[in-house]
Amino acid sequence: MIKVLVTGGAGFIGSNFVRYALKTHADWHVTTLDKLTYAGRKENLHDVMDDPRHTFVHGDICDAAVAGPLVEASDYVVHFAAETHVDRSIMAAGDFIKTDVEGSFVLLEAARRSPALKRFIQISTDEVYGSVAEGSSTETDELKPRNPYAASKAGADRLAYSYWATHDVPVIVTRASNNYGPYQFPEKIIPLFVTNAMDDIPVPLYGDGGNVRDWLHVLDHCRALDLLIHTGKNGETYNIGGGNEVRNVDLTRAILKHAGKTEALIRPVADRKGHDRRYSLGTAKLQAMGWQPQVAFEQGLRDTVAWYQANEWWWRPIKERDPAYKAYIEAQYGKR
Ligand code: NAD
Ligand code: DAU
C-alpha cells in the first residue's frame, strides 16, 4: 500500500481530496491528521470514516510528537492544514502564523528526517501574488501578499521551497484559485450566500461587488494534485486555476438565481480591509502536463447550490446551534 498523509483532511478541500483519493487509488492508504478547529469537521468525512483504507488522527500539525511519526511513515504528504479565512486573519492573525507558518515548519522538519518520502505537496494559494491589476500571475512572479492570511501562506510557501533547495526534501508547491463545491464551511462567500438565501437572509456583498475571483471546482483541484503527485517535478511551483474569473456581484446574482431568490436579498456592506481587487492565474505550466478543468462553472455552481439545498443536515447545526459560529457572524457582520 502507498501511504498518504493528508493534513487538514477534515476541512473543505482536504475532505474532498480524501474521498477522491480513496475512490481513485485502490492501492492508497490515507491517514487524515486534523486538529478539528471550527472549520474541520468529522461530518465532512462521514462516508469514509469506517473505510479500512482510511485512518483518522485527531491532532495538531504543530505537535511534532504527533505529526513527526506520521510524516516519517508516509510515501506522500499532502499538506492542506491551515487557518484559511481572510476575514478572520484581519480580526486576529495569531493562529494563522502558528498553524500556517510554524505548523508547516514542523512538518518540513519531519520530512527532512524521512528518506523514504517521495512527495511533500505544500498547498499554497493564488493570494500570495497579491492583487493583479492586469494579465495573469505566472509561477515566477514576485509574491506580494496583502493580508495576514496571504502573508502566512507566502511564508510557508517559500519555507517549503527552501527545504527542497537546502535539504532536498521532495517538495512541490501548488497555488490554487478560489475553490467551490460541497463541504465548504459557511463563512466563505458561496456557502454563506447559498445558505442565507435559502432562509431569505440578506447576503452581505463587500464594497462595490466588483472584486474578481477565479473559481475552481474542488474536484478539478483534486485531479490536478493527483497529476502533480505522480508527474510533477520536485522544487517546482504550479498554479491551479479554474479559468473562471467572475465579479462578486455576478457570482451573487448567479447564486440567487440558482437558489430561486430575487436580487432584493443583496445587501451592500462596508468593504473588507485591504480587499484584493482581482486574482488571476496563468495555468499554462499545468496545462502542458495534460490537466484541464473539467467542470464548467455554470453547471458546477448549479450543482453546488443543489448540494447545500440537499444537505441541510450538514450546515444547519453550524448556522443554528454553534455559539462560536453565531459569535463570529455577529462580530464580522453585526456593525457592517
Ligand atoms: P478549511 O478551513 O476548510 O480547512 C482547514 C482544515 O485544517 C480544517 O479541517 C482544520 O481543522 C485543519 N487545521 C487547522 N489548523 C490545524 C492544525 N494546527 N493542525 C491540524 N489541522 C488543522 O480550508 P480549505 O478551504 O479546505 O483549504 C485547505 C488548504 O487549501 C489551505 O492550506 C488553504 O490555504 C488552501 N487553499 C484554499 C483555497 C480555497 O479556495 N478554499 C484556495 C487555494 C488554497
Ligand atoms: O484565492 C484563494 C483563496 O480563496 C484561499 O486561499 C482562501 O483560503 C479562501 O478563503 C479564498 O479567499 P477569499 O477571500 O477570496 O474567499 P471568500 O469566500 O472569503 O471571499 C470571496 C470574495 O467574496 C472576496 O472578494 C470577498 C467577497 N465576500 C466574502 C464574504 C465572506 C463578500 O463580498 N461578502 C462576504 O460575506
GROMACS .gro file of C-alpha atoms and ligand atoms in nm:
model
  416
    1MET     CA    1   0.000   0.000   0.000
    2ILE     CA    2   0.112   0.355  -0.073
    3LYS     CA    3   0.086   0.559   0.247
    4VAL     CA    4  -0.055   0.908   0.206
    5LEU     CA    5  -0.078   1.162   0.486
    6VAL     CA    6  -0.340   1.433   0.435
    7THR     CA    7  -0.315   1.718   0.685
    8GLY     CA    8  -0.634   1.919   0.724
    9GLY     CA    9  -0.830   1.629   0.576
   10ALA     CA   10  -1.143   1.719   0.776
   11GLY     CA   11  -1.166   2.061   0.609
   12PHE     CA   12  -1.330   2.157   0.282
   13ILE     CA   13  -1.067   2.072   0.019
   14GLY     CA   14  -0.894   1.812   0.236
   15SER     CA   15  -1.211   1.606   0.283
   16ASN     CA   16  -1.289   1.621  -0.088
   17PHE     CA   17  -0.932   1.508  -0.157
   18VAL     CA   18  -0.951   1.218   0.092
   19ARG     CA   19  -1.275   1.098  -0.070
   20TYR     CA   20  -1.130   1.141  -0.421
   21ALA     CA   21  -0.806   0.961  -0.325
   22LEU     CA   22  -0.978   0.657  -0.173
   23LYS     CA   23  -1.206   0.628  -0.476
   24THR     CA   24  -0.934   0.677  -0.735
   25HIS     CA   25  -0.643   0.480  -0.590
   26ALA     CA   26  -0.722   0.131  -0.460
   27ASP     CA   27  -0.357   0.092  -0.352
   28TRP     CA   28  -0.353   0.402  -0.128
   29HIS     CA   29  -0.394   0.406   0.248
   30VAL     CA   30  -0.487   0.759   0.356
   31THR     CA   31  -0.424   0.900   0.702
   32THR     CA   32  -0.601   1.223   0.789
   33LEU     CA   33  -0.431   1.441   1.051
   34ASP     CA   34  -0.665   1.718   1.164
   35LYS     CA   35  -0.700   1.937   1.472
   36LEU     CA   36  -1.075   1.975   1.418
   37THR     CA   37  -1.078   2.353   1.451
   38TYR     CA   38  -1.410   2.529   1.390
   39ALA     CA   39  -1.358   2.458   1.016
   40GLY     CA   40  -1.261   2.092   1.050
   41ARG     CA   41  -1.546   1.851   1.100
   42LYS     CA   42  -1.569   1.472   1.113
   43GLU     CA   43  -1.903   1.511   0.931
   44ASN     CA   44  -1.702   1.612   0.624
   45LEU     CA   45  -1.562   1.258   0.619
   46HIS     CA   46  -1.879   1.080   0.733
   47ASP     CA   47  -1.881   0.834   0.444
   48VAL     CA   48  -1.511   0.736   0.468
   49MET     CA   49  -1.459   0.727   0.845
   50ASP     CA   50  -1.506   0.347   0.852
   51ASP     CA   51  -1.314   0.276   0.533
   52PRO     CA   52  -1.036   0.027   0.620
   53ARG     CA   53  -0.801   0.223   0.391
   54HIS     CA   54  -0.856   0.543   0.592
   55THR     CA   55  -0.726   0.633   0.937
   56PHE     CA   56  -0.834   0.948   1.117
   57VAL     CA   57  -0.594   1.106   1.366
   58HIS     CA   58  -0.714   1.397   1.579
   59GLY     CA   59  -0.404   1.609   1.630
   60ASP     CA   60  -0.223   1.935   1.568
   61ILE     CA   61   0.040   1.973   1.294
   62CYS     CA   62   0.231   2.198   1.536
   63ASP     CA   63   0.276   1.899   1.770
   64ALA     CA   64   0.595   1.731   1.647
   65ALA     CA   65   0.533   1.425   1.866
   66VAL     CA   66   0.212   1.352   1.676
   67ALA     CA   67   0.287   1.488   1.330
   68GLY     CA   68   0.651   1.375   1.305
   69PRO     CA   69   0.598   0.995   1.310
   70LEU     CA   70   0.305   1.027   1.067
   71VAL     CA   71   0.521   1.215   0.818
   72GLU     CA   72   0.806   0.968   0.863
   73ALA     CA   73   0.570   0.674   0.790
   74SER     CA   74   0.439   0.827   0.465
   75ASP     CA   75   0.518   0.798   0.095
   76TYR     CA   76   0.331   1.120   0.015
   77VAL     CA   77   0.230   1.414   0.231
   78VAL     CA   78  -0.043   1.644   0.103
   79HIS     CA   79  -0.039   1.940   0.340
   80PHE     CA   80  -0.371   2.127   0.343
   81ALA     CA   81  -0.397   2.209   0.716
   82ALA     CA   82  -0.419   2.583   0.769
   83GLU     CA   83  -0.623   2.868   0.903
   84THR     CA   84  -0.785   2.981   0.580
   85HIS     CA   85  -1.036   3.264   0.617
   86VAL     CA   86  -0.906   3.608   0.518
   87ASP     CA   87  -1.168   3.793   0.725
   88ARG     CA   88  -1.066   3.605   1.040
   89SER     CA   89  -0.698   3.683   0.973
   90ILE     CA   90  -0.790   4.053   0.962
   91MET     CA   91  -0.961   4.023   1.303
   92ALA     CA   92  -0.677   3.819   1.465
   93ALA     CA   93  -0.371   3.678   1.288
   94GLY     CA   94  -0.204   3.474   1.565
   95ASP     CA   95  -0.350   3.135   1.476
   96PHE     CA   96  -0.252   3.191   1.111
   97ILE     CA   97   0.113   3.244   1.197
   98LYS     CA   98   0.106   2.948   1.435
   99THR     CA   99  -0.056   2.691   1.206
  100ASP     CA  100   0.026   2.811   0.857
  101VAL     CA  101   0.391   2.900   0.921
  102GLU     CA  102   0.503   2.711   1.233
  103GLY     CA  103   0.289   2.407   1.156
  104SER     CA  104   0.439   2.382   0.809
  105PHE     CA  105   0.784   2.412   0.966
  106VAL     CA  106   0.712   2.118   1.198
  107LEU     CA  107   0.603   1.900   0.905
  108LEU     CA  108   0.901   2.003   0.691
  109GLU     CA  109   1.144   1.923   0.972
  110ALA     CA  110   0.990   1.575   0.993
  111ALA     CA  111   1.008   1.544   0.614
  112ARG     CA  112   1.378   1.622   0.633
  113ARG     CA  113   1.423   1.312   0.850
  114SER     CA  114   1.224   1.092   0.610
  115PRO     CA  115   1.445   0.945   0.337
  116ALA     CA  116   1.155   0.731   0.207
  117LEU     CA  117   0.926   1.030   0.148
  118LYS     CA  118   0.856   1.069  -0.225
  119ARG     CA  119   0.643   1.387  -0.228
  120PHE     CA  120   0.559   1.674   0.001
  121ILE     CA  121   0.281   1.878  -0.155
  122GLN     CA  122   0.270   2.224   0.000
  123ILE     CA  123  -0.078   2.362  -0.064
  124SER     CA  124  -0.029   2.735  -0.113
  125THR     CA  125  -0.274   2.982  -0.272
  126ASP     CA  126  -0.307   3.238  -0.551
  127GLU     CA  127  -0.338   3.502  -0.276
  128VAL     CA  128   0.041   3.501  -0.240
  129TYR     CA  129   0.066   3.702  -0.565
  130GLY     CA  130  -0.148   3.980  -0.422
  131SER     CA  131  -0.398   4.180  -0.624
  132VAL     CA  132  -0.346   4.151  -1.001
  133ALA     CA  133  -0.434   4.465  -1.199
  134GLU     CA  134  -0.377   4.322  -1.547
  135GLY     CA  135  -0.288   3.991  -1.706
  136SER     CA  136  -0.241   3.673  -1.504
  137SER     CA  137   0.009   3.559  -1.243
  138THR     CA  138   0.270   3.308  -1.351
  139GLU     CA  139   0.469   3.090  -1.114
  140THR     CA  140   0.782   3.306  -1.134
  141ASP     CA  141   0.603   3.631  -1.048
  142GLU     CA  142   0.702   3.822  -0.737
  143LEU     CA  143   0.498   3.739  -0.425
  144LYS     CA  144   0.310   4.040  -0.288
  145PRO     CA  145   0.066   3.908  -0.025
  146ARG     CA  146  -0.153   4.185   0.115
  147ASN     CA  147  -0.346   4.033   0.406
  148PRO     CA  148  -0.224   3.835   0.710
  149TYR     CA  149  -0.364   3.505   0.577
  150ALA     CA  150  -0.192   3.550   0.240
  151ALA     CA  151   0.133   3.654   0.409
  152SER     CA  152   0.130   3.347   0.635
  153LYS     CA  153   0.073   3.127   0.331
  154ALA     CA  154   0.353   3.302   0.140
  155GLY     CA  155   0.587   3.238   0.432
  156ALA     CA  156   0.501   2.867   0.433
  157ASP     CA  157   0.521   2.852   0.053
  158ARG     CA  158   0.879   2.978   0.049
  159LEU     CA  159   0.977   2.782   0.360
  160ALA     CA  160   0.869   2.463   0.186
  161TYR     CA  161   1.066   2.560  -0.123
  162SER     CA  162   1.373   2.625   0.093
  163TYR     CA  163   1.355   2.270   0.233
  164TRP     CA  164   1.380   2.142  -0.123
  165ALA     CA  165   1.661   2.381  -0.218
  166THR     CA  166   1.855   2.325   0.104
  167HIS     CA  167   1.769   1.976   0.226
  168ASP     CA  168   1.645   1.807  -0.091
  169VAL     CA  169   1.301   1.739   0.059
  170PRO     CA  170   1.078   1.637  -0.240
  171VAL     CA  171   0.861   1.949  -0.220
  172ILE     CA  172   0.610   2.063  -0.480
  173VAL     CA  173   0.428   2.393  -0.417
  174THR     CA  174   0.078   2.445  -0.557
  175ARG     CA  175  -0.110   2.775  -0.579
  176ALA     CA  176  -0.479   2.729  -0.644
  177SER     CA  177  -0.751   2.984  -0.702
  178ASN     CA  178  -1.085   3.003  -0.514
  179ASN     CA  179  -1.233   2.656  -0.471
  180TYR     CA  180  -1.603   2.581  -0.459
  181GLY     CA  181  -1.805   2.265  -0.405
  182PRO     CA  182  -1.955   2.054  -0.126
  183TYR     CA  183  -1.849   2.070   0.242
  184GLN     CA  184  -1.719   2.430   0.239
  185PHE     CA  185  -1.764   2.599   0.575
  186PRO     CA  186  -2.047   2.858   0.561
  187GLU     CA  187  -1.822   3.158   0.622
  188LYS     CA  188  -1.685   3.169   0.265
  189ILE     CA  189  -1.890   3.356   0.007
  190ILE     CA  190  -2.058   3.070  -0.181
  191PRO     CA  191  -2.182   2.854   0.110
  192LEU     CA  192  -2.263   3.162   0.319
  193PHE     CA  193  -2.471   3.320   0.044
  194VAL     CA  194  -2.645   2.997  -0.062
  195THR     CA  195  -2.748   2.907   0.292
  196ASN     CA  196  -2.852   3.267   0.374
  197ALA     CA  197  -3.059   3.279   0.056
  198MET     CA  198  -3.233   2.953   0.141
  199ASP     CA  199  -3.357   3.120   0.461
  200ASP     CA  200  -3.427   3.460   0.298
  201ILE     CA  201  -3.146   3.621   0.498
  202PRO     CA  202  -2.972   3.908   0.310
  203VAL     CA  203  -2.633   3.833   0.156
  204PRO     CA  204  -2.359   4.083   0.259
  205LEU     CA  205  -2.172   4.189  -0.055
  206TYR     CA  206  -1.849   4.373   0.024
  207GLY     CA  207  -1.777   4.714  -0.128
  208ASP     CA  208  -1.896   4.769  -0.486
  209GLY     CA  209  -1.909   4.395  -0.560
  210GLY     CA  210  -1.656   4.445  -0.840
  211ASN     CA  211  -1.378   4.230  -0.690
  212VAL     CA  212  -1.288   3.936  -0.912
  213ARG     CA  213  -1.208   3.580  -0.808
  214ASP     CA  214  -1.119   3.285  -1.033
  215TRP     CA  215  -1.338   2.986  -0.943
  216LEU     CA  216  -1.206   2.630  -0.946
  217HIS     CA  217  -1.422   2.327  -0.873
  218VAL     CA  218  -1.274   2.134  -0.581
  219LEU     CA  219  -1.266   1.809  -0.781
  220ASP     CA  220  -1.067   1.976  -1.059
  221HIS     CA  221  -0.826   2.082  -0.785
  222CYS     CA  222  -0.806   1.719  -0.660
  223ARG     CA  223  -0.735   1.593  -1.013
  224ALA     CA  224  -0.455   1.849  -1.053
  225LEU     CA  225  -0.296   1.743  -0.722
  226ASP     CA  226  -0.316   1.377  -0.825
  227LEU     CA  227  -0.136   1.457  -1.150
  228LEU     CA  228   0.132   1.655  -0.969
  229ILE     CA  229   0.190   1.380  -0.712
  230HIS     CA  230   0.259   1.141  -0.998
  231THR     CA  231   0.428   1.356  -1.261
  232GLY     CA  232   0.523   1.689  -1.103
  233LYS     CA  233   0.884   1.793  -1.058
  234ASN     CA  234   1.033   1.846  -0.713
  235GLY     CA  235   1.128   2.205  -0.636
  236GLU     CA  236   0.867   2.339  -0.881
  237THR     CA  237   0.562   2.554  -0.822
  238TYR     CA  238   0.235   2.503  -1.012
  239ASN     CA  239  -0.064   2.736  -1.045
  240ILE     CA  240  -0.403   2.562  -1.042
  241GLY     CA  241  -0.676   2.795  -1.170
  242GLY     CA  242  -1.027   2.732  -1.294
  243GLY     CA  243  -1.018   2.995  -1.570
  244ASN     CA  244  -1.348   3.137  -1.441
  245GLU     CA  245  -1.293   3.499  -1.344
  246VAL     CA  246  -1.617   3.634  -1.203
  247ARG     CA  247  -1.706   3.961  -1.028
  248ASN     CA  248  -1.855   3.901  -0.684
  249VAL     CA  249  -2.176   4.080  -0.783
  250ASP     CA  250  -2.222   3.848  -1.080
  251LEU     CA  251  -2.146   3.543  -0.865
  252THR     CA  252  -2.404   3.664  -0.614
  253ARG     CA  253  -2.669   3.709  -0.883
  254ALA     CA  254  -2.599   3.359  -1.016
  255ILE     CA  255  -2.625   3.207  -0.667
  256LEU     CA  256  -2.957   3.382  -0.606
  257LYS     CA  257  -3.089   3.269  -0.944
  258HIS     CA  258  -2.997   2.905  -0.878
  259ALA     CA  259  -3.147   2.929  -0.529
  260GLY     CA  260  -3.471   3.065  -0.678
  261LYS     CA  261  -3.443   3.401  -0.499
  262THR     CA  262  -3.450   3.763  -0.616
  263GLU     CA  263  -3.171   4.022  -0.607
  264ALA     CA  264  -3.360   4.204  -0.333
  265LEU     CA  265  -3.156   3.987  -0.093
  266ILE     CA  266  -2.831   4.161  -0.192
  267ARG     CA  267  -2.711   4.387   0.090
  268PRO     CA  268  -2.407   4.603   0.005
  269VAL     CA  269  -2.188   4.635   0.316
  270ALA     CA  270  -1.859   4.803   0.410
  271ASP     CA  271  -1.564   4.662   0.221
  272ARG     CA  272  -1.309   4.415   0.357
  273LYS     CA  273  -0.994   4.597   0.475
  274GLY     CA  274  -0.715   4.574   0.215
  275HIS     CA  275  -0.953   4.384  -0.014
  276ASP     CA  276  -0.757   4.241  -0.309
  277ARG     CA  277  -0.934   4.355  -0.624
  278ARG     CA  278  -0.857   4.069  -0.855
  279TYR     CA  279  -0.683   3.732  -0.868
  280SER     CA  280  -0.595   3.572  -1.199
  281LEU     CA  281  -0.381   3.265  -1.259
  282GLY     CA  282  -0.187   3.164  -1.567
  283THR     CA  283  -0.205   2.783  -1.582
  284ALA     CA  284  -0.002   2.707  -1.897
  285LYS     CA  285   0.253   2.508  -1.694
  286LEU     CA  286  -0.006   2.266  -1.559
  287GLN     CA  287  -0.199   2.251  -1.885
  288ALA     CA  288   0.121   2.147  -2.065
  289MET     CA  289   0.118   1.840  -1.838
  290GLY     CA  290  -0.228   1.745  -1.965
  291TRP     CA  291  -0.455   1.896  -1.698
  292GLN     CA  292  -0.767   2.091  -1.788
  293PRO     CA  293  -1.053   2.185  -1.558
  294GLN     CA  294  -1.344   1.954  -1.638
  295VAL     CA  295  -1.626   2.125  -1.450
  296ALA     CA  296  -1.795   2.414  -1.635
  297PHE     CA  297  -1.855   2.693  -1.384
  298GLU     CA  298  -2.226   2.745  -1.456
  299GLN     CA  299  -2.301   2.375  -1.406
  300GLY     CA  300  -2.061   2.341  -1.112
  301LEU     CA  301  -2.224   2.634  -0.933
  302ARG     CA  302  -2.573   2.498  -1.001
  303ASP     CA  303  -2.469   2.157  -0.860
  304THR     CA  304  -2.305   2.321  -0.559
  305VAL     CA  305  -2.619   2.520  -0.475
  306ALA     CA  306  -2.817   2.197  -0.511
  307TRP     CA  307  -2.576   2.019  -0.274
  308TYR     CA  308  -2.634   2.273   0.004
  309GLN     CA  309  -3.008   2.255  -0.062
  310ALA     CA  310  -2.999   1.874  -0.032
  311ASN     CA  311  -2.768   1.862   0.270
  312GLU     CA  312  -2.922   2.081   0.535
  313TRP     CA  313  -2.817   1.815   0.792
  314TRP     CA  314  -2.460   1.928   0.724
  315TRP     CA  315  -2.486   2.308   0.760
  316ARG     CA  316  -2.790   2.378   0.980
  317PRO     CA  317  -2.622   2.256   1.302
  318ILE     CA  318  -2.336   2.500   1.235
  319LYS     CA  319  -2.551   2.801   1.149
  320GLU     CA  320  -2.826   2.741   1.403
  321ARG     CA  321  -2.667   2.568   1.700
  322ASP     CA  322  -2.296   2.656   1.713
  323PRO     CA  323  -2.247   2.952   1.950
  324ALA     CA  324  -1.895   3.016   1.818
  325TYR     CA  325  -2.031   3.047   1.464
  326LYS     CA  326  -2.304   3.285   1.575
  327ALA     CA  327  -2.049   3.495   1.765
  328TYR     CA  328  -1.828   3.510   1.456
  329ILE     CA  329  -2.116   3.622   1.233
  330GLU     CA  330  -2.211   3.892   1.483
  331ALA     CA  331  -1.851   4.015   1.514
  332GLN     CA  332  -1.797   4.011   1.136
  333TYR     CA  333  -2.129   4.149   1.012
  334GLY     CA  334  -2.312   4.296   1.313
  335LYS     CA  335  -2.197   4.656   1.268
  336ARG     CA  336  -2.117   4.639   0.899
  337NAD     P1  337  -1.062   2.477   0.567
  337NAD     O1  338  -1.054   2.593   0.656
  337NAD     O2  339  -1.194   2.429   0.518
  337NAD     O3  340  -0.992   2.350   0.636
  337NAD     C1  341  -0.871   2.360   0.706
  337NAD     C2  342  -0.852   2.231   0.783
  337NAD     O4  343  -0.727   2.238   0.853
  337NAD     C3  344  -0.960   2.207   0.890
  337NAD     O5  345  -1.005   2.074   0.886
  337NAD     C4  346  -0.888   2.237   1.021
  337NAD     O6  347  -0.941   2.164   1.131
  337NAD     C5  348  -0.747   2.193   0.986
  337NAD     N1  349  -0.647   2.255   1.072
  337NAD     C6  350  -0.634   2.387   1.103
  337NAD     N2  351  -0.532   2.405   1.187
  337NAD     C7  352  -0.477   2.282   1.209
  337NAD     C8  353  -0.366   2.238   1.285
  337NAD     N3  354  -0.292   2.322   1.358
  337NAD     N4  355  -0.337   2.106   1.284
  337NAD     C9  356  -0.413   2.018   1.213
  337NAD     N5  357  -0.519   2.056   1.140
  337NAD    C10  358  -0.550   2.187   1.137
  337NAD     O7  359  -0.965   2.509   0.445
  337NAD     P2  360  -0.973   2.475   0.289
  337NAD     O8  361  -1.051   2.579   0.222
  337NAD     O9  362  -1.008   2.334   0.273
  337NAD    O10  363  -0.820   2.497   0.249
  337NAD    C11  364  -0.727   2.390   0.254
  337NAD    C12  365  -0.592   2.439   0.208
  337NAD    O11  366  -0.602   2.489   0.075
  337NAD    C13  367  -0.535   2.553   0.291
  337NAD    O12  368  -0.396   2.534   0.300
  337NAD    C14  369  -0.566   2.677   0.209
  337NAD    O13  370  -0.474   2.780   0.237
  337NAD    C15  371  -0.553   2.623   0.069
  337NAD     N6  372  -0.630   2.691  -0.035
  337NAD    C16  373  -0.766   2.705  -0.021
  337NAD    C17  374  -0.838   2.761  -0.124
  337NAD    C18  375  -0.988   2.779  -0.115
  337NAD    O14  376  -1.047   2.843  -0.202
  337NAD     N7  377  -1.055   2.725  -0.015
  337NAD    C19  378  -0.772   2.805  -0.241
  337NAD    C20  379  -0.634   2.789  -0.250
  337NAD    C21  380  -0.564   2.731  -0.148
  338DAU     O1  381  -0.794   3.275  -0.371
  338DAU     C1  382  -0.777   3.162  -0.291
  338DAU     C2  383  -0.834   3.191  -0.154
  338DAU     O2  384  -0.976   3.190  -0.170
  338DAU     C3  385  -0.795   3.087  -0.049
  338DAU     O3  386  -0.655   3.090  -0.034
  338DAU     C4  387  -0.866   3.117   0.084
  338DAU     O4  388  -0.834   3.017   0.180
  338DAU     C5  389  -1.014   3.116   0.058
  338DAU     O5  390  -1.083   3.151   0.176
  338DAU     C6  391  -1.050   3.216  -0.052
  338DAU     O6  392  -1.027   3.352  -0.007
  338DAU     P1  393  -1.127   3.470  -0.046
  338DAU     O7  394  -1.107   3.581   0.049
  338DAU     O8  395  -1.118   3.500  -0.190
  338DAU     O9  396  -1.268   3.394  -0.019
  338DAU     P2  397  -1.404   3.448   0.046
  338DAU    O10  398  -1.507   3.344   0.016
  338DAU    O11  399  -1.385   3.487   0.188
  338DAU    O12  400  -1.435   3.578  -0.038
  338DAU     C7  401  -1.452   3.571  -0.178
  338DAU     C8  402  -1.485   3.711  -0.228
  338DAU    O13  403  -1.616   3.744  -0.178
  338DAU     C9  404  -1.392   3.817  -0.176
  338DAU    O14  405  -1.372   3.914  -0.278
  338DAU    C10  406  -1.467   3.880  -0.060
  338DAU    C11  407  -1.612   3.863  -0.100
  338DAU     N1  408  -1.708   3.845   0.012
  338DAU    C12  409  -1.680   3.744   0.102
  338DAU    C13  410  -1.765   3.722   0.208
  338DAU    C14  411  -1.736   3.613   0.309
  338DAU    C15  412  -1.820   3.922   0.023
  338DAU    O15  413  -1.846   4.011  -0.060
  338DAU     N2  414  -1.905   3.900   0.129
  338DAU    C16  415  -1.881   3.804   0.223
  338DAU    O16  416  -1.960   3.792   0.319
   0.00000   0.00000   0.00000
